[in-house]
CSV table of C-alpha atoms in Angstrom, one decimal:
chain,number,residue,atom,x,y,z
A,1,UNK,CA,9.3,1.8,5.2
A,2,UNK,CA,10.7,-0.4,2.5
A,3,UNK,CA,13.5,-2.7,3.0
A,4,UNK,CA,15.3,-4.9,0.7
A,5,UNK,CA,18.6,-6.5,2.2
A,6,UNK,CA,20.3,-10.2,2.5
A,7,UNK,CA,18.6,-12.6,4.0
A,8,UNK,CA,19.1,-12.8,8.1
A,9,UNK,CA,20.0,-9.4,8.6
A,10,UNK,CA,17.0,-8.7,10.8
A,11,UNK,CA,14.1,-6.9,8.6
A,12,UNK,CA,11.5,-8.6,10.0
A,13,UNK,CA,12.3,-7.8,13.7
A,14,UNK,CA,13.0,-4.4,12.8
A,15,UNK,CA,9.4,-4.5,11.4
A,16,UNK,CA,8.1,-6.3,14.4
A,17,UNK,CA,9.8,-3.9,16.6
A,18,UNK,CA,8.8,-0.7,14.7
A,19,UNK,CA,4.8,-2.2,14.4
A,20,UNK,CA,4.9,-3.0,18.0
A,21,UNK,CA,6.1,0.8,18.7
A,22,UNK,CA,3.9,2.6,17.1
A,23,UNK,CA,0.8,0.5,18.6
A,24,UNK,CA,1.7,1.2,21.8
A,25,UNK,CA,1.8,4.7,20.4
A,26,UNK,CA,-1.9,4.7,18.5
A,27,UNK,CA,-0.2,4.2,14.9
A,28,UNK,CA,-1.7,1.7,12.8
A,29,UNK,CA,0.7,-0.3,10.7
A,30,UNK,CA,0.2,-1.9,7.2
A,31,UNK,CA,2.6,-4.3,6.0
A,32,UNK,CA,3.1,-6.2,2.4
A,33,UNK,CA,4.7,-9.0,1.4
A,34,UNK,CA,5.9,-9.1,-2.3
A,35,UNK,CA,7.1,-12.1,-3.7
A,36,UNK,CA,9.3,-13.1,-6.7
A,37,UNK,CA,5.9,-14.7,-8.8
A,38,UNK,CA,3.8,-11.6,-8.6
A,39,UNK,CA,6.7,-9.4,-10.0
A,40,UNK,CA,5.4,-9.4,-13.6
A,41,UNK,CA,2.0,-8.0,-11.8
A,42,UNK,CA,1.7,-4.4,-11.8
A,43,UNK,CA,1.1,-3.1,-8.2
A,44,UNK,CA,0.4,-6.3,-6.4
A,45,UNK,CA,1.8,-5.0,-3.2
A,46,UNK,CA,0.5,-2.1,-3.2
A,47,UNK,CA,-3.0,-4.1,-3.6
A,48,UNK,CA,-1.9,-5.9,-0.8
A,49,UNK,CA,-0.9,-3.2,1.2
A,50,UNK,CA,-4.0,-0.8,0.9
A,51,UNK,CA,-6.2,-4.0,0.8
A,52,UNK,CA,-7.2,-3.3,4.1
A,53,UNK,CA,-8.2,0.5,3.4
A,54,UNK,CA,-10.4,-0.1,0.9
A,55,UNK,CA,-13.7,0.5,2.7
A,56,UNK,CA,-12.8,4.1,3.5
A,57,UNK,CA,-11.6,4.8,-0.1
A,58,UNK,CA,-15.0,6.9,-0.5
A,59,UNK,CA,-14.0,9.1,2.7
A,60,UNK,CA,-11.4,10.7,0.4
A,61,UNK,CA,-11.0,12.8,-2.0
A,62,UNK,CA,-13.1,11.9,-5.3
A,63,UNK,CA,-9.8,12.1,-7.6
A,64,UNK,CA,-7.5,10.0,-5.8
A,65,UNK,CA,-10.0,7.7,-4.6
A,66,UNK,CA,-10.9,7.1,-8.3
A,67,UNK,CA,-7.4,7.0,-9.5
A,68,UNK,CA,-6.5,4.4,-7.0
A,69,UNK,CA,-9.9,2.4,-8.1
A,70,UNK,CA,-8.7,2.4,-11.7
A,71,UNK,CA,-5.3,1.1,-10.7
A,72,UNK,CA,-6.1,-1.4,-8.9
A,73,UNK,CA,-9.1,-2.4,-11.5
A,74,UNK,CA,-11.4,-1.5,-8.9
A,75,UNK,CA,-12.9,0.2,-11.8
A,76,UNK,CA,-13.1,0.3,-15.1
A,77,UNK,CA,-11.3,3.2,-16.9
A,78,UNK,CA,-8.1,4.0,-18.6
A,79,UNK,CA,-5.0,2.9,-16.9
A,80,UNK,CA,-3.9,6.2,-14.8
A,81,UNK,CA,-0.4,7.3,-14.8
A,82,UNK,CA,1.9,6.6,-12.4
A,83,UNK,CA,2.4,9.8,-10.5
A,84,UNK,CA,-1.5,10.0,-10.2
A,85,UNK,CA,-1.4,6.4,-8.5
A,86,UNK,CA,1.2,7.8,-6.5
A,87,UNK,CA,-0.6,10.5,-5.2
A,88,UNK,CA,-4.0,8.3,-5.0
A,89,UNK,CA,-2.1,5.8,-2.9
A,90,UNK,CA,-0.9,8.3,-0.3
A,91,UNK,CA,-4.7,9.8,0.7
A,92,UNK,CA,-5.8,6.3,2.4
A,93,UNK,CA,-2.4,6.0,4.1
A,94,UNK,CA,-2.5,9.3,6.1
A,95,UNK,CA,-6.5,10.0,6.8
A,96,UNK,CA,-6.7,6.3,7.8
């Protein structure tokens, strides 16, 4: 889940809440933080966010592990476009 709202309006207890929920429930939760400097930086949060995943990125699917790998200059190659990153970034999210 993405939010974007004012400040104070409660997105980080809802967050809390949510994580807290789903641990009780066997759910793993990953969570990113973007911030206003790393905006010029193409997927930094989404770095962030599948940081944590990266060890299991050869348990999946050659394709979208290698797609993902290029985006995130994990490896070299041509800059993938952004519906393959798409898809590569969704395989480590639901087999993890």
């Amino acid at each position: 889940m993405g939010r974007t709202a004012e400040l104070r309006v409660g997105k980080t207890a809802l967050l809390d809440a949510l994580t807290a929920r789903g641990g009780a429930d066997g759910l793993r939760s990953l969570r990113a933080v973007g911030v206003e400097s790393e905006q010029e930086l193409a997927l930094s949060t989404r770095h962030q966010l599948l940081h944590p995943l990266f060890d299991h990125l050869a348990e999946h699917p050659a394709f979208q592990s290698g797609v993902l790998e290029q985006a995130l200059s994990i490896r070299e190659g041509p800059a993938p476009g952004r519906f393959a990153v798409s898809a590569g970034s969704t395989v480590p999210v639901t087999r993890c």
